[in-house]
Amino acid sequence: MFSSKKDTETERQLDMERIPAHIAIIMDGNGRWAQHRHLPRVAGHKQGMQTVKKVTMAASDLGVKVLSLYAFSTENWKRPATEVNYLMQLPIRFFATFVPDLVKHNVKVMVMGDITRLPEATQKAVKDAIKDTADCDGMILNFALNYGSRDEITRAVRSIADEVKEGQLDPSAITEQTISDHLMSAPLGKLADPDLLIRTSGEERISNFMLWQIGYSELEFVPEHWPDFDGETLKRAIIEFQGRHRRFGGLVNK
Ligand code: IPE
Ligand code: IPE
Ligand code: MG
């Protein structure tokens, strides 16, 4: 009763004409969610996978164009091997059960990050999901897997330097667009920069996520741990976004 009343109120406040095109989420708090329940940390990751499914469907239904999800950072290798191994298995389980739903909802899978360091079976699951959803032209579900923005920028600089060295590019011709074009988000084109970045679990930092792309994103830090996040919390975050005044350095609210 209570929650359905709350749902209707949320619907009323939500402006369906101003849904952020690109939402990026730092999915944090799985371990703490589990620890609060006296469960092993990996139980939080398992539950977090269900949240990914729910939030993907909710975002797609709302008309979001790109949903970028930070799933594994270049720094997460520092965790105990048992946890890293569990996290490496998750994409296999996730895509095995979820690809048919993604296809049904016309959702296309993309990945940012160096997946060549992932176990073979995980790489295969990711590549198959990309292939199986290649013809979908609805929302892009963009996973950051073994992704770190400093790594991304380092690789971009290296590749731009190579082009200069080969004589294909004049240093004076390097623009902001040249840099964007060499980042892992380049396939997203005009949609590469998130409009809204959400981090769950109350932590207020970026942890090496899309540093270049979030230059003018609206940032929201929400208290819920990722397994407790859902379509309703997503809608509330969008309502908050819709109340912000984006000026991009100018004076006019856009
Ligand atoms: C986010 O949850 C998932 C990953 C980083 C893979 P955490 O595992 O970071 O959970 P906390 O922050 O320790 O609670
Ligand atoms: C950021 O969360 C990475 C992902 C959500 C995949 P972390 O939990 O790894 O970040 P820190 O260590 O708290 O900054
Ligand atoms: Mg964390």
PDB file of C-alpha atoms and ligand atoms in Angstrom:
ATOM      1  CA  MET A   1       0.000   0.000   0.000  1.00  0.00           C
ATOM      2  CA  PHE A   2       2.555   2.492   1.246  1.00  0.00           C
ATOM      3  CA  SER A   3       5.062   1.730  -1.493  1.00  0.00           C
ATOM      4  CA  SER A   4       2.469   1.900  -4.282  1.00  0.00           C
ATOM      5  CA  LYS A   5       1.385   5.354  -3.044  1.00  0.00           C
ATOM      6  CA  LYS A   6       5.036   6.402  -3.031  1.00  0.00           C
ATOM      7  CA  ASP A   7       5.423   5.029  -6.576  1.00  0.00           C
ATOM      8  CA  THR A   8       2.558   7.162  -7.855  1.00  0.00           C
ATOM      9  CA  GLU A   9       3.980  10.254  -6.210  1.00  0.00           C
ATOM     10  CA  THR A  10       7.314   9.605  -7.889  1.00  0.00           C
ATOM     11  CA  GLU A  11       5.634   9.143 -11.269  1.00  0.00           C
ATOM     12  CA  ARG A  12       3.882  12.472 -10.788  1.00  0.00           C
ATOM     13  CA  GLN A  13       7.118  14.352 -10.194  1.00  0.00           C
ATOM     14  CA  LEU A  14       9.074  12.670 -12.973  1.00  0.00           C
ATOM     15  CA  ASP A  15       9.273  14.650 -16.227  1.00  0.00           C
ATOM     16  CA  MET A  16       9.378  12.013 -18.946  1.00  0.00           C
ATOM     17  CA  GLU A  17      10.458  14.693 -21.448  1.00  0.00           C
ATOM     18  CA  ARG A  18      13.701  15.347 -19.536  1.00  0.00           C
ATOM     19  CA  ILE A  19      15.112  11.922 -18.818  1.00  0.00           C
ATOM     20  CA  PRO A  20      18.960  12.066 -18.751  1.00  0.00           C
ATOM     21  CA  ALA A  21      20.285  10.471 -21.941  1.00  0.00           C
ATOM     22  CA  HIS A  22      23.353   8.927 -20.289  1.00  0.00           C
ATOM     23  CA  ILE A  23      23.300   7.730 -16.689  1.00  0.00           C
ATOM     24  CA  ALA A  24      26.499   6.314 -15.161  1.00  0.00           C
ATOM     25  CA  ILE A  25      26.457   4.415 -11.872  1.00  0.00           C
ATOM     26  CA  ILE A  26      29.251   3.513  -9.474  1.00  0.00           C
ATOM     27  CA  MET A  27      27.636   0.398  -8.011  1.00  0.00           C
ATOM     28  CA  ASP A  28      29.082   0.453  -4.502  1.00  0.00           C
ATOM     29  CA  GLY A  29      28.245  -1.143  -1.156  1.00  0.00           C
ATOM     30  CA  ASN A  30      27.748  -4.821  -2.032  1.00  0.00           C
ATOM     31  CA  GLY A  31      30.223  -5.964   0.623  1.00  0.00           C
ATOM     32  CA  ARG A  32      28.724  -3.801   3.382  1.00  0.00           C
ATOM     33  CA  TRP A  33      25.195  -4.881   2.434  1.00  0.00           C
ATOM     34  CA  ALA A  34      26.268  -8.498   2.971  1.00  0.00           C
ATOM     35  CA  GLN A  35      28.258  -7.814   6.133  1.00  0.00           C
ATOM     36  CA  HIS A  36      25.260  -6.094   7.737  1.00  0.00           C
ATOM     37  CA  ARG A  37      23.393  -9.355   7.201  1.00  0.00           C
ATOM     38  CA  HIS A  38      26.271 -11.484   8.545  1.00  0.00           C
ATOM     39  CA  LEU A  39      26.752 -12.920   5.061  1.00  0.00           C
ATOM     40  CA  PRO A  40      30.019 -13.288   3.130  1.00  0.00           C
ATOM     41  CA  ARG A  41      30.871 -10.273   0.935  1.00  0.00           C
ATOM     42  CA  VAL A  42      30.236 -12.290  -2.228  1.00  0.00           C
ATOM     43  CA  ALA A  43      26.561 -12.680  -1.226  1.00  0.00           C
ATOM     44  CA  GLY A  44      26.363  -8.924  -1.761  1.00  0.00           C
ATOM     45  CA  HIS A  45      27.812  -9.240  -5.239  1.00  0.00           C
ATOM     46  CA  LYS A  46      25.292 -11.976  -6.061  1.00  0.00           C
ATOM     47  CA  GLN A  47      22.409  -9.783  -4.888  1.00  0.00           C
ATOM     48  CA  GLY A  48      23.974  -6.825  -6.714  1.00  0.00           C
ATOM     49  CA  MET A  49      23.687  -8.775  -9.955  1.00  0.00           C
ATOM     50  CA  GLN A  50      19.899  -8.922  -9.469  1.00  0.00           C
ATOM     51  CA  THR A  51      19.931  -5.144  -8.974  1.00  0.00           C
ATOM     52  CA  VAL A  52      21.757  -4.728 -12.290  1.00  0.00           C
ATOM     53  CA  LYS A  53      18.909  -6.596 -14.005  1.00  0.00           C
ATOM     54  CA  LYS A  54      16.203  -4.537 -12.279  1.00  0.00           C
ATOM     55  CA  VAL A  55      17.890  -1.191 -12.891  1.00  0.00           C
ATOM     56  CA  THR A  56      18.687  -2.025 -16.529  1.00  0.00           C
ATOM     57  CA  MET A  57      15.020  -2.756 -17.212  1.00  0.00           C
ATOM     58  CA  ALA A  58      13.878   0.339 -15.315  1.00  0.00           C
ATOM     59  CA  ALA A  59      16.320   2.586 -17.191  1.00  0.00           C
ATOM     60  CA  SER A  60      15.375   1.092 -20.551  1.00  0.00           C
ATOM     61  CA  ASP A  61      11.644   1.565 -19.789  1.00  0.00           C
ATOM     62  CA  LEU A  62      12.289   5.219 -18.888  1.00  0.00           C
ATOM     63  CA  GLY A  63      13.963   5.852 -22.248  1.00  0.00           C
ATOM     64  CA  VAL A  64      17.532   6.257 -20.992  1.00  0.00           C
ATOM     65  CA  LYS A  65      19.877   5.970 -23.994  1.00  0.00           C
ATOM     66  CA  VAL A  66      23.077   4.844 -22.272  1.00  0.00           C
ATOM     67  CA  LEU A  67      23.477   3.192 -18.860  1.00  0.00           C
ATOM     68  CA  SER A  68      27.145   2.879 -17.850  1.00  0.00           C
ATOM     69  CA  LEU A  69      27.786   0.575 -14.902  1.00  0.00           C
ATOM     70  CA  TYR A  70      31.117   0.404 -13.055  1.00  0.00           C
ATOM     71  CA  ALA A  71      31.449  -3.329 -12.403  1.00  0.00           C
ATOM     72  CA  PHE A  72      35.184  -3.911 -11.812  1.00  0.00           C
ATOM     73  CA  SER A  73      37.961  -1.336 -11.559  1.00  0.00           C
ATOM     74  CA  THR A  74      41.636  -1.623 -12.473  1.00  0.00           C
ATOM     75  CA  GLU A  75      42.238  -1.304  -8.698  1.00  0.00           C
ATOM     76  CA  ASN A  76      39.823  -4.073  -7.690  1.00  0.00           C
ATOM     77  CA  TRP A  77      42.544  -6.683  -8.450  1.00  0.00           C
ATOM     78  CA  LYS A  78      43.935  -5.731  -5.020  1.00  0.00           C
ATOM     79  CA  ARG A  79      41.093  -7.655  -3.326  1.00  0.00           C
ATOM     80  CA  PRO A  80      41.480 -11.215  -1.996  1.00  0.00           C
ATOM     81  CA  ALA A  81      41.686 -13.819  -4.785  1.00  0.00           C
ATOM     82  CA  THR A  82      38.458 -15.535  -3.683  1.00  0.00           C
ATOM     83  CA  GLU A  83      36.496 -12.307  -4.101  1.00  0.00           C
ATOM     84  CA  VAL A  84      38.169 -11.435  -7.414  1.00  0.00           C
ATOM     85  CA  ASN A  85      37.441 -14.949  -8.709  1.00  0.00           C
ATOM     86  CA  TYR A  86      33.804 -14.631  -7.712  1.00  0.00           C
ATOM     87  CA  LEU A  87      33.521 -11.252  -9.443  1.00  0.00           C
ATOM     88  CA  MET A  88      35.106 -12.746 -12.571  1.00  0.00           C
ATOM     89  CA  GLN A  89      32.441 -15.481 -12.660  1.00  0.00           C
ATOM     90  CA  LEU A  90      29.552 -13.039 -12.295  1.00  0.00           C
ATOM     91  CA  PRO A  91      29.412 -11.843 -15.923  1.00  0.00           C
ATOM     92  CA  ILE A  92      29.153 -15.477 -17.028  1.00  0.00           C
ATOM     93  CA  ARG A  93      26.147 -16.076 -14.782  1.00  0.00           C
ATOM     94  CA  PHE A  94      24.669 -12.681 -15.539  1.00  0.00           C
ATOM     95  CA  PHE A  95      24.725 -12.971 -19.322  1.00  0.00           C
ATOM     96  CA  ALA A  96      23.711 -16.662 -19.315  1.00  0.00           C
ATOM     97  CA  THR A  97      20.403 -15.751 -17.714  1.00  0.00           C
ATOM     98  CA  PHE A  98      19.869 -12.209 -18.915  1.00  0.00           C
ATOM     99  CA  VAL A  99      20.765 -11.961 -22.628  1.00  0.00           C
ATOM    100  CA  PRO A 100      17.300 -13.114 -23.829  1.00  0.00           C
ATOM    101  CA  ASP A 101      15.672 -10.342 -21.747  1.00  0.00           C
ATOM    102  CA  LEU A 102      18.168  -7.819 -23.096  1.00  0.00           C
ATOM    103  CA  VAL A 103      17.338  -8.812 -26.670  1.00  0.00           C
ATOM    104  CA  LYS A 104      13.608  -8.683 -25.900  1.00  0.00           C
ATOM    105  CA  HIS A 105      14.036  -5.125 -24.597  1.00  0.00           C
ATOM    106  CA  ASN A 106      16.284  -4.165 -27.523  1.00  0.00           C
ATOM    107  CA  VAL A 107      19.244  -3.437 -25.190  1.00  0.00           C
ATOM    108  CA  LYS A 108      22.744  -3.464 -26.678  1.00  0.00           C
ATOM    109  CA  VAL A 109      25.718  -4.529 -24.540  1.00  0.00           C
ATOM    110  CA  MET A 110      28.996  -2.632 -24.719  1.00  0.00           C
ATOM    111  CA  VAL A 111      32.155  -2.817 -22.609  1.00  0.00           C
ATOM    112  CA  MET A 112      34.858  -0.324 -21.574  1.00  0.00           C
ATOM    113  CA  GLY A 113      38.056  -1.715 -20.076  1.00  0.00           C
ATOM    114  CA  ASP A 114      40.797  -4.189 -20.899  1.00  0.00           C
ATOM    115  CA  ILE A 115      38.924  -7.476 -20.951  1.00  0.00           C
ATOM    116  CA  THR A 116      41.990  -9.409 -22.175  1.00  0.00           C
ATOM    117  CA  ARG A 117      43.057  -9.720 -18.523  1.00  0.00           C
ATOM    118  CA  LEU A 118      39.824 -11.505 -17.581  1.00  0.00           C
ATOM    119  CA  PRO A 119      39.603 -15.324 -17.502  1.00  0.00           C
ATOM    120  CA  GLU A 120      38.885 -16.904 -20.923  1.00  0.00           C
ATOM    121  CA  ALA A 121      35.353 -17.995 -19.995  1.00  0.00           C
ATOM    122  CA  THR A 122      34.491 -14.482 -18.776  1.00  0.00           C
ATOM    123  CA  GLN A 123      35.865 -12.917 -21.957  1.00  0.00           C
ATOM    124  CA  LYS A 124      33.783 -15.341 -24.002  1.00  0.00           C
ATOM    125  CA  ALA A 125      30.603 -14.540 -22.042  1.00  0.00           C
ATOM    126  CA  VAL A 126      31.188 -10.813 -22.569  1.00  0.00           C
ATOM    127  CA  LYS A 127      31.990 -11.160 -26.275  1.00  0.00           C
ATOM    128  CA  ASP A 128      28.968 -13.414 -26.837  1.00  0.00           C
ATOM    129  CA  ALA A 129      26.683 -10.918 -25.114  1.00  0.00           C
ATOM    130  CA  ILE A 130      28.055  -8.117 -27.310  1.00  0.00           C
ATOM    131  CA  LYS A 131      27.530 -10.274 -30.414  1.00  0.00           C
ATOM    132  CA  ASP A 132      24.054 -11.494 -29.397  1.00  0.00           C
ATOM    133  CA  THR A 133      22.832  -7.933 -28.808  1.00  0.00           C
ATOM    134  CA  ALA A 134      24.715  -6.312 -31.716  1.00  0.00           C
ATOM    135  CA  ASP A 135      21.521  -5.693 -33.709  1.00  0.00           C
ATOM    136  CA  CYS A 136      19.661  -4.096 -30.805  1.00  0.00           C
ATOM    137  CA  ASP A 137      19.271  -0.358 -31.198  1.00  0.00           C
ATOM    138  CA  GLY A 138      17.553   0.610 -27.960  1.00  0.00           C
ATOM    139  CA  MET A 139      19.407   1.464 -24.751  1.00  0.00           C
ATOM    140  CA  ILE A 140      23.151   0.782 -24.581  1.00  0.00           C
ATOM    141  CA  LEU A 141      24.163  -1.108 -21.441  1.00  0.00           C
ATOM    142  CA  ASN A 142      27.798  -0.116 -21.103  1.00  0.00           C
ATOM    143  CA  PHE A 143      29.774  -2.178 -18.570  1.00  0.00           C
ATOM    144  CA  ALA A 144      33.064  -0.892 -17.184  1.00  0.00           C
ATOM    145  CA  LEU A 145      35.021  -4.094 -16.606  1.00  0.00           C
ATOM    146  CA  ASN A 146      38.660  -3.935 -15.583  1.00  0.00           C
ATOM    147  CA  TYR A 147      38.214  -0.236 -16.293  1.00  0.00           C
ATOM    148  CA  GLY A 148      40.099   2.686 -14.782  1.00  0.00           C
ATOM    149  CA  SER A 149      39.983   6.180 -16.166  1.00  0.00           C
ATOM    150  CA  ARG A 150      43.705   6.855 -15.660  1.00  0.00           C
ATOM    151  CA  ASP A 151      44.440   3.646 -17.577  1.00  0.00           C
ATOM    152  CA  GLU A 152      41.988   4.778 -20.272  1.00  0.00           C
ATOM    153  CA  ILE A 153      43.636   8.216 -20.549  1.00  0.00           C
ATOM    154  CA  THR A 154      47.145   6.703 -20.541  1.00  0.00           C
ATOM    155  CA  ARG A 155      46.215   4.438 -23.443  1.00  0.00           C
ATOM    156  CA  ALA A 156      44.648   7.356 -25.309  1.00  0.00           C
ATOM    157  CA  VAL A 157      47.798   9.456 -24.897  1.00  0.00           C
ATOM    158  CA  ARG A 158      49.930   6.548 -26.103  1.00  0.00           C
ATOM    159  CA  SER A 159      47.802   6.033 -29.183  1.00  0.00           C
ATOM    160  CA  ILE A 160      47.686   9.747 -30.023  1.00  0.00           C
ATOM    161  CA  ALA A 161      51.505   9.873 -29.619  1.00  0.00           C
ATOM    162  CA  ASP A 162      51.799   6.906 -32.003  1.00  0.00           C
ATOM    163  CA  GLU A 163      49.740   8.728 -34.629  1.00  0.00           C
ATOM    164  CA  VAL A 164      51.945  11.808 -34.260  1.00  0.00           C
ATOM    165  CA  LYS A 165      55.066   9.667 -34.546  1.00  0.00           C
ATOM    166  CA  GLU A 166      53.718   7.982 -37.695  1.00  0.00           C
ATOM    167  CA  GLY A 167      53.108  11.420 -39.191  1.00  0.00           C
ATOM    168  CA  GLN A 168      49.326  10.897 -39.323  1.00  0.00           C
ATOM    169  CA  LEU A 169      48.556  13.662 -36.852  1.00  0.00           C
ATOM    170  CA  ASP A 170      49.985  17.117 -36.268  1.00  0.00           C
ATOM    171  CA  PRO A 171      50.211  18.019 -32.536  1.00  0.00           C
ATOM    172  CA  SER A 172      48.606  21.390 -33.252  1.00  0.00           C
ATOM    173  CA  ALA A 173      45.571  19.538 -34.652  1.00  0.00           C
ATOM    174  CA  ILE A 174      44.897  17.769 -31.329  1.00  0.00           C
ATOM    175  CA  THR A 175      41.575  18.995 -29.916  1.00  0.00           C
ATOM    176  CA  GLU A 176      39.349  17.933 -27.041  1.00  0.00           C
ATOM    177  CA  GLN A 177      37.469  15.857 -29.607  1.00  0.00           C
ATOM    178  CA  THR A 178      40.699  14.043 -30.571  1.00  0.00           C
ATOM    179  CA  ILE A 179      41.051  12.981 -26.941  1.00  0.00           C
ATOM    180  CA  SER A 180      37.388  11.912 -26.648  1.00  0.00           C
ATOM    181  CA  ASP A 181      37.805   9.902 -29.847  1.00  0.00           C
ATOM    182  CA  HIS A 182      40.678   7.923 -28.298  1.00  0.00           C
ATOM    183  CA  LEU A 183      38.908   7.055 -25.037  1.00  0.00           C
ATOM    184  CA  MET A 184      37.128   3.763 -24.400  1.00  0.00           C
ATOM    185  CA  SER A 185      33.795   5.601 -24.527  1.00  0.00           C
ATOM    186  CA  ALA A 186      34.438   6.746 -28.134  1.00  0.00           C
ATOM    187  CA  PRO A 187      31.917   4.284 -29.640  1.00  0.00           C
ATOM    188  CA  LEU A 188      29.191   6.161 -27.733  1.00  0.00           C
ATOM    189  CA  GLY A 189      29.873   9.241 -29.870  1.00  0.00           C
ATOM    190  CA  LYS A 190      27.837  12.262 -28.750  1.00  0.00           C
ATOM    191  CA  LEU A 191      26.422  10.261 -25.843  1.00  0.00           C
ATOM    192  CA  ALA A 192      29.851   9.537 -24.306  1.00  0.00           C
ATOM    193  CA  ASP A 193      29.545  12.081 -21.484  1.00  0.00           C
ATOM    194  CA  PRO A 194      27.147  11.072 -18.673  1.00  0.00           C
ATOM    195  CA  ASP A 195      24.451  13.612 -17.823  1.00  0.00           C
ATOM    196  CA  LEU A 196      24.042  12.065 -14.399  1.00  0.00           C
ATOM    197  CA  LEU A 197      26.544  10.104 -12.301  1.00  0.00           C
ATOM    198  CA  ILE A 198      25.156   8.222  -9.306  1.00  0.00           C
ATOM    199  CA  ARG A 199      27.257   6.531  -6.617  1.00  0.00           C
ATOM    200  CA  THR A 200      25.503   4.289  -4.123  1.00  0.00           C
ATOM    201  CA  SER A 201      26.475   3.427  -0.520  1.00  0.00           C
ATOM    202  CA  GLY A 202      27.126   6.960   0.727  1.00  0.00           C
ATOM    203  CA  GLU A 203      30.753   7.141  -0.413  1.00  0.00           C
ATOM    204  CA  GLU A 204      31.453  10.489  -2.025  1.00  0.00           C
ATOM    205  CA  ARG A 205      34.320   9.910  -4.434  1.00  0.00           C
ATOM    206  CA  ILE A 206      34.827   8.979  -8.063  1.00  0.00           C
ATOM    207  CA  SER A 207      37.289   6.072  -7.679  1.00  0.00           C
ATOM    208  CA  ASN A 208      38.792   6.488 -11.154  1.00  0.00           C
ATOM    209  CA  PHE A 209      35.519   6.352 -13.120  1.00  0.00           C
ATOM    210  CA  MET A 210      35.124   8.284 -16.417  1.00  0.00           C
ATOM    211  CA  LEU A 211      37.219  11.244 -15.240  1.00  0.00           C
ATOM    212  CA  TRP A 212      37.269  13.006 -18.598  1.00  0.00           C
ATOM    213  CA  GLN A 213      33.643  12.270 -19.445  1.00  0.00           C
ATOM    214  CA  ILE A 214      32.116  13.537 -16.156  1.00  0.00           C
ATOM    215  CA  GLY A 215      33.533  17.054 -16.566  1.00  0.00           C
ATOM    216  CA  TYR A 216      29.997  18.503 -16.544  1.00  0.00           C
ATOM    217  CA  SER A 217      27.927  15.589 -15.201  1.00  0.00           C
ATOM    218  CA  GLU A 218      25.514  16.117 -12.331  1.00  0.00           C
ATOM    219  CA  LEU A 219      26.794  14.051  -9.381  1.00  0.00           C
ATOM    220  CA  GLU A 220      24.523  12.283  -6.905  1.00  0.00           C
ATOM    221  CA  PHE A 221      25.680  10.301  -3.902  1.00  0.00           C
ATOM    222  CA  VAL A 222      22.853   8.187  -2.521  1.00  0.00           C
ATOM    223  CA  PRO A 223      22.874   6.313   0.807  1.00  0.00           C
ATOM    224  CA  GLU A 224      21.469   2.957  -0.403  1.00  0.00           C
ATOM    225  CA  HIS A 225      23.913   0.105  -0.872  1.00  0.00           C
ATOM    226  CA  TRP A 226      23.788  -1.202  -4.442  1.00  0.00           C
ATOM    227  CA  PRO A 227      21.722  -4.332  -3.629  1.00  0.00           C
ATOM    228  CA  ASP A 228      19.023  -2.039  -2.140  1.00  0.00           C
ATOM    229  CA  PHE A 229      18.937   0.260  -5.189  1.00  0.00           C
ATOM    230  CA  ASP A 230      16.030  -0.273  -7.610  1.00  0.00           C
ATOM    231  CA  GLY A 231      13.807   1.340 -10.236  1.00  0.00           C
ATOM    232  CA  GLU A 232      12.212   3.553  -7.584  1.00  0.00           C
ATOM    233  CA  THR A 233      15.547   4.903  -6.278  1.00  0.00           C
ATOM    234  CA  LEU A 234      16.608   5.446  -9.884  1.00  0.00           C
ATOM    235  CA  LYS A 235      13.486   7.521 -10.526  1.00  0.00           C
ATOM    236  CA  ARG A 236      14.125   9.567  -7.379  1.00  0.00           C
ATOM    237  CA  ALA A 237      17.674  10.239  -8.572  1.00  0.00           C
ATOM    238  CA  ILE A 238      16.313  11.391 -11.939  1.00  0.00           C
ATOM    239  CA  ILE A 239      13.811  13.725 -10.221  1.00  0.00           C
ATOM    240  CA  GLU A 240      16.703  15.249  -8.246  1.00  0.00           C
ATOM    241  CA  PHE A 241      18.644  15.604 -11.534  1.00  0.00           C
ATOM    242  CA  GLN A 242      15.658  17.364 -13.121  1.00  0.00           C
ATOM    243  CA  GLY A 243      15.728  19.944 -10.332  1.00  0.00           C
ATOM    244  CA  ARG A 244      19.375  20.856 -10.964  1.00  0.00           C
ATOM    245  CA  HIS A 245      20.452  23.854 -13.053  1.00  0.00           C
ATOM    246  CA  ARG A 246      23.050  22.847 -15.604  1.00  0.00           C
ATOM    247  CA  ARG A 247      24.908  25.867 -16.902  1.00  0.00           C
ATOM    248  CA  PHE A 248      28.068  24.439 -18.496  1.00  0.00           C
ATOM    249  CA  GLY A 249      29.921  27.593 -17.507  1.00  0.00           C
ATOM    250  CA  GLY A 250      27.335  29.865 -19.061  1.00  0.00           C
ATOM    251  CA  LEU A 251      24.412  31.641 -17.485  1.00  0.00           C
ATOM    252  CA  VAL A 252      21.430  29.911 -18.996  1.00  0.00           C
ATOM    253  CA  ASN A 253      19.910  26.828 -17.430  1.00  0.00           C
ATOM    254  CA  LYS A 254      20.033  23.991 -19.947  1.00  0.00           C
TER     255      LYS A 254
HETATM  256  C1  IPE B   1      30.880  -2.681  -5.199  1.00  0.00           C
HETATM  257  O1  IPE B   1      30.733  -3.127  -3.909  1.00  0.00           O
HETATM  258  C2  IPE B   1      31.243  -3.784  -6.168  1.00  0.00           C
HETATM  259  C3  IPE B   1      32.640  -3.766  -6.620  1.00  0.00           C
HETATM  260  C4  IPE B   1      33.527  -2.851  -6.341  1.00  0.00           C
HETATM  261  C5  IPE B   1      33.048  -4.864  -7.449  1.00  0.00           C
HETATM  262  P1  IPE B   1      31.963  -3.288  -2.926  1.00  0.00           P
HETATM  263  O2  IPE B   1      32.470  -4.679  -3.041  1.00  0.00           O
HETATM  264  O3  IPE B   1      32.960  -2.225  -3.147  1.00  0.00           O
HETATM  265  O4  IPE B   1      31.249  -3.105  -1.517  1.00  0.00           O
HETATM  266  P2  IPE B   1      31.811  -2.309  -0.280  1.00  0.00           P
HETATM  267  O5  IPE B   1      32.119  -0.927  -0.764  1.00  0.00           O
HETATM  268  O6  IPE B   1      33.012  -3.024   0.187  1.00  0.00           O
HETATM  269  O7  IPE B   1      30.684  -2.341   0.706  1.00  0.00           O
HETATM  270  C1  IPE B   2      34.529   1.513  -7.177  1.00  0.00           C
HETATM  271  O1  IPE B   2      34.203   0.966  -5.941  1.00  0.00           O
HETATM  272  C2  IPE B   2      34.626   0.425  -8.212  1.00  0.00           C
HETATM  273  C3  IPE B   2      33.384  -0.240  -8.593  1.00  0.00           C
HETATM  274  C4  IPE B   2      32.178   0.076  -8.149  1.00  0.00           C
HETATM  275  C5  IPE B   2      33.518  -1.297  -9.546  1.00  0.00           C
HETATM  276  P1  IPE B   2      35.334   0.587  -4.893  1.00  0.00           P
HETATM  277  O2  IPE B   2      34.616   0.040  -3.704  1.00  0.00           O
HETATM  278  O3  IPE B   2      36.354  -0.280  -5.519  1.00  0.00           O
HETATM  279  O4  IPE B   2      35.996   1.998  -4.577  1.00  0.00           O
HETATM  280  P2  IPE B   2      36.835   2.502  -3.313  1.00  0.00           P
HETATM  281  O5  IPE B   2      37.948   1.530  -3.121  1.00  0.00           O
HETATM  282  O6  IPE B   2      35.897   2.481  -2.153  1.00  0.00           O
HETATM  283  O7  IPE B   2      37.275   3.866  -3.680  1.00  0.00           O
HETATM  284 MG    MG B   3      33.248  -0.382  -2.370  1.00  0.00          MG
END
